[in-house]
Each structure stands twice: as C-alpha cells, then as structure tokens.
Amino acid sequence: MPPKRIAVIGAGVSGLGAIKICLEEGLEPTCFEGSHDIGGLWRYEEKAKSCRPSVYESATSNTSKEMTAYSDYPFPDHFPNYLHNSRIMEYLRMYVQHFHLLKHIQFLSKVCSVRKRSDFSCTGQWDVIVETAGKQKSYVFDGIMVCSGLYSDPFLPLQNFPGIKRFKGQYIHSWEYKNPEKFRGKKIIVIGIGNSGTDLAIELSHVASQVFLSTRRGAWIWNRVWDNGMPADTVLFTRFNTILTRFYPTFLINRWAENKLNARFNHDVYGLLPQHRFLSHQATFSDDLPNHIISGRILIKPNVREFTETSAIFEDGTEEDLDVIIFATGYAAFSFPFLENNSTVLDSHRSMFKFVFPPQLEKPSLAFIGILQPVGATMPTSELQSRWAVRVFKGLNKLPSVSGMMDDIRKKREKIEKEFLNNPRDTRRVQYVDYMDEIASEIGVKPNLLSLFLWDPKLAKEIFFGPCTPYQYRLQGPGKWAGARRAILTQKERIIKPLRTRTLSRDQPPYSVPFWLKSICAVLLFVLTLIIIKG
C-alpha cells in the first residue's frame, strides 16, 4: 500500500516539525509555503507583507533554547539561551538540512481551497487547490496539517479610540514596526503592554524624545533571568514544580508569584499593578522595563480616552503631546479562508479536541498544529501535536467518540472561563508541562518516572527536578531517540556554556532547587515506588 499523502500548510516552526514527523512515520508530506523561504514568524524581512507574519529586527525569544528545541535536535551548545530571530533561523536551516526537509516544500505556493472529497466519509480524502506563479493546480491528499500560525492578521481596534481619525501624526500597528531609526526624536505612545508592546517601547526609548506605554489593566512583569541567573522557564517548568502546584491552592500560588515579582520591583509604585491576579492572564516578559521606567525613558499611562489632532487624553484626565501612535493590540481571531464553510470541518466556536482535531469530522484526517497559546515554547508543543496527529492519520491511535470529544472541549472551556480573563489570548492558553504530558499520554511517550527511579535514578532525578525539556518525550515509545538520555543529562552544560565566556577558577554549578531538598524528595519517591510495587 502506498504511503498516505499529507498536505502541510505553512513552513514555519510548526510546519517544519510536521514535515519531519510525517517522514519519521513513513508518510509522504508536501508542504505549501506562500512565501519564498522557511521560518514563518521568525524570518525577518525589512517590510511587512499582507497576510504574512512579521517580526521586528531586534526580536528575541521569550523561551530558552533548551525548552524551545525540537525533541530530537538540541540547539548547538554555544548558542545563547535566549535567541535572536537570526539565531532561530540559523537553527531552523540546520534542522531542515539535517533531516532533508527542503525537497518536500513548495515555495511561493498559496493554498486557495481545502475541500472534502465527495467520498470523504469513506476515504477521508481532501481536494486541495494551490496557486503557484499565477496558475492553479489540484491535488488529492489523505490528510491535512494546518500550520499557518496566529500572527498574520493584525487587530487594530480604532473604534475604541475616539478622535484617532483627526490625529495628524502617524499611527501604525506593531506588526508594521521593524526598527527604531525613523522614530528618532519623536514623542511616541505604545498602546498595549504585551510582549511586543513592551519590547517596542523599550527599544524606541533609546532614540525617541519620550515614550509613553499605555495599558488598560496593567500587567505582571516576568523576567527572563531567574534565580541564580538561570533562564526562567528552566527553573519554573519542572515536574517537581508541577506536582507542587497541584497541591497548593490557587490563591497561595498567586500570592507567591506576585510577592516574587514585586520583590524585584513594586508593580503598584511603578504604575503596573494589574486588576487581575497572576494566574488569571498571561504575564509579560521584560528584563528591562523597570530600568527604563525608573530612568524616565518610559512613562506608564492609563488607557487613552480620546485623541486630539496632536495629543492623547488619558482616562485619568492627563494629556500628552504625540507624534506617533503604535498599536500593540494583538492579532485577530485566527481564520482559515482556504477551508470550506462546513460546521463539521470547523464550527463557529472553532472547536478542536485538545486544540488539534475538529470533533465532528467524519474521518480524523484534518489536524491544526500550533494553533494555541502555550505558557512556554511553541516549537516542541506543536511537534508533539504532529506526532499525535500522524498516528491518528495512520489509524494507530483512535480518537474518542464525538460526544466524548465535545465533553472534553466543554470542560476545558468551562475551566478557562473560570480561571482566566475574558480575553482572546487566554481562550487557547495551556500550561506547558500539563499539556505536553496530556498529548504524550495519547501516544505513549510520557516518561515513566517510577520505572526510571528504579533502573536509572540519575536520569529520573534530572527529569523530575530539572527542566521539562522536549527530549523527555523521546525516551520511550514511538519515535524513541537514542540520544534523548544524553541530551537530558547534558542540558545544564548547554545552558551554562554560553554564559561562561570568562573562565573562573572555582566551579560551583547553580541549583534551581536546594540539593538537600532534591535528595529527600528522591528518597521519598523511591520509597513510595516500592510501596506501590509491593501493594
């Protein structure tokens, strides 16, 4: 029987992982990429192009390299922990070359239409129309993996800002911003305190005469550099911490996190104290914002009440003269214009089982990859989704009944509505370790800690107390990688190496959890394992 043919839509980080996983599972992928190159969001271009993601020249990742890597291809050890977009592109090109992916990508190819074939209920096949060089071509595929991302349709809510049409200065969306040079000497307001808005305000403050950062509800500000100078996600996203959070009430976790962030700088004093608790809305990453506020380079302002021809009047009654307005107001709800308007393909609520499979489709041959907001890295999350998707395509994994999937979707929605603000960013928010384990359990690649503590305690200790890196999901089961154990045991070396550009005489490695606490927990877990086995 010939291998199933799979269409992968988009050659960004999710699409590249999808191609590789298809090949790994013996499928035949064809990737259609509308631009001339790989990389998606991370490929910098000097001018933003309509319907394409866009990144500014200085953009740097908010997740560290060990947590961001594909699960069987670590970043080079000399790469910095937080990566400039050019370094991510370098890594992606290495990945493509290493796994021979380029020959499976058709560039400058726009997917115009994806429709179920007339015999779909029997075959699960799709008719796909693709336009290349002005000519359309039809294809038939056994499966579709949508990897087109979330950041190509900027949301510009001008209707919420009275007077914007009479403003005589310039206004743009952050999607259009590339670098600060043309804004030298200007008075600028950035509206929105997400990651992009904060980054742009900080960068612009070096050349502008004054930068104002406007926020409706404030924000909790994380920093990339955490305890002992380690990357924040490598310290926080561990199995040990994940278990602790299950025992601690939400209000105590909120209190701990808020006290921790306020110890760095008082959010109330700095005008940033949000109206929500820490866990209710996604925090903003910035190591530099408090430094720029305390030096006066950035002035925090409330929401804009209205614009005049030359200024902004804020809700507190203050007014500031302006030359430029930058709306860092996010992106419109994801849309897929190439998909047929059919409720079984995608209903009005954009229902997806575990954010991957449309639950009411007759055959599970359509998967959405990377269309979610992990509190953590997208690359390994989407890769694991792909590993699950292709096994479902092949019939090696079965989905629950329609009612079972809809019940799961409903429960997740109710949980999100209860825990998070009513905000588009939070409707698809998932906790990194929990979600990775949930998908890994579907395909049998979640690491078995009890077994590891018995047979490989050194590895088990690193998996339990160390960062939950993607390599953990290559230790066992389908797609097992022989290099996974070594990648896990050497991950701290790769974290530290790019920091030690000056050799010191003493060598004392930092620990994210006290050694004595790790040892006690390891012993207790071992005893618990023996009790379970004897029971």
CSV table of N, CA and C in Angstrom, one decimal, residues 24 33 54 59 111 137 151 221 243 326 386 399 430 446 528:
chain,number,residue,atom,x,y,z
A,24,GLU,N,9.2,10.7,9.4
A,24,GLU,CA,9.5,9.7,10.5
A,24,GLU,C,8.6,8.6,10.6
A,33,GLU,N,4.1,26.6,1.1
A,33,GLU,CA,4.5,27.8,1.8
A,33,GLU,C,4.3,29.0,0.8
A,54,SER,N,5.0,38.9,10.8
A,54,SER,CA,6.1,39.9,10.7
A,54,SER,C,6.8,40.1,12.0
A,59,ALA,N,13.8,41.3,17.5
A,59,ALA,CA,13.0,40.3,18.3
A,59,ALA,C,13.9,39.2,18.8
A,111,VAL,N,-2.2,28.2,-0.8
A,111,VAL,CA,-3.3,27.3,-0.7
A,111,VAL,C,-4.6,28.0,-0.8
A,137,LYS,N,-3.4,24.6,-9.4
A,137,LYS,CA,-3.2,23.1,-9.6
A,137,LYS,C,-4.0,22.4,-8.5
A,151,TYR,N,-0.3,34.9,13.8
A,151,TYR,CA,0.2,36.2,13.8
A,151,TYR,C,0.3,36.9,12.5
A,221,ILE,N,5.0,41.5,35.4
A,221,ILE,CA,6.2,41.5,34.5
A,221,ILE,C,7.1,40.4,35.0
A,243,ILE,N,3.9,19.2,40.2
A,243,ILE,CA,3.3,18.5,41.3
A,243,ILE,C,2.9,19.4,42.4
A,326,ILE,N,1.7,53.8,18.2
A,326,ILE,CA,1.9,52.4,17.8
A,326,ILE,C,0.9,51.5,18.6
A,386,SER,N,2.0,17.2,16.3
A,386,SER,CA,2.2,16.5,15.0
A,386,SER,C,2.4,15.0,15.2
A,399,LEU,N,-9.4,8.3,18.2
A,399,LEU,CA,-10.0,9.4,18.9
A,399,LEU,C,-11.2,8.9,19.7
A,430,VAL,N,-2.6,27.1,27.4
A,430,VAL,CA,-2.3,25.8,28.0
A,430,VAL,C,-1.1,25.9,28.8
A,446,LYS,N,5.0,9.6,27.2
A,446,LYS,CA,5.3,10.3,28.5
A,446,LYS,C,6.2,9.5,29.3
A,528,LEU,N,8.0,5.4,48.0
A,528,LEU,CA,6.6,5.4,47.5
A,528,LEU,C,6.5,4.4,46.4
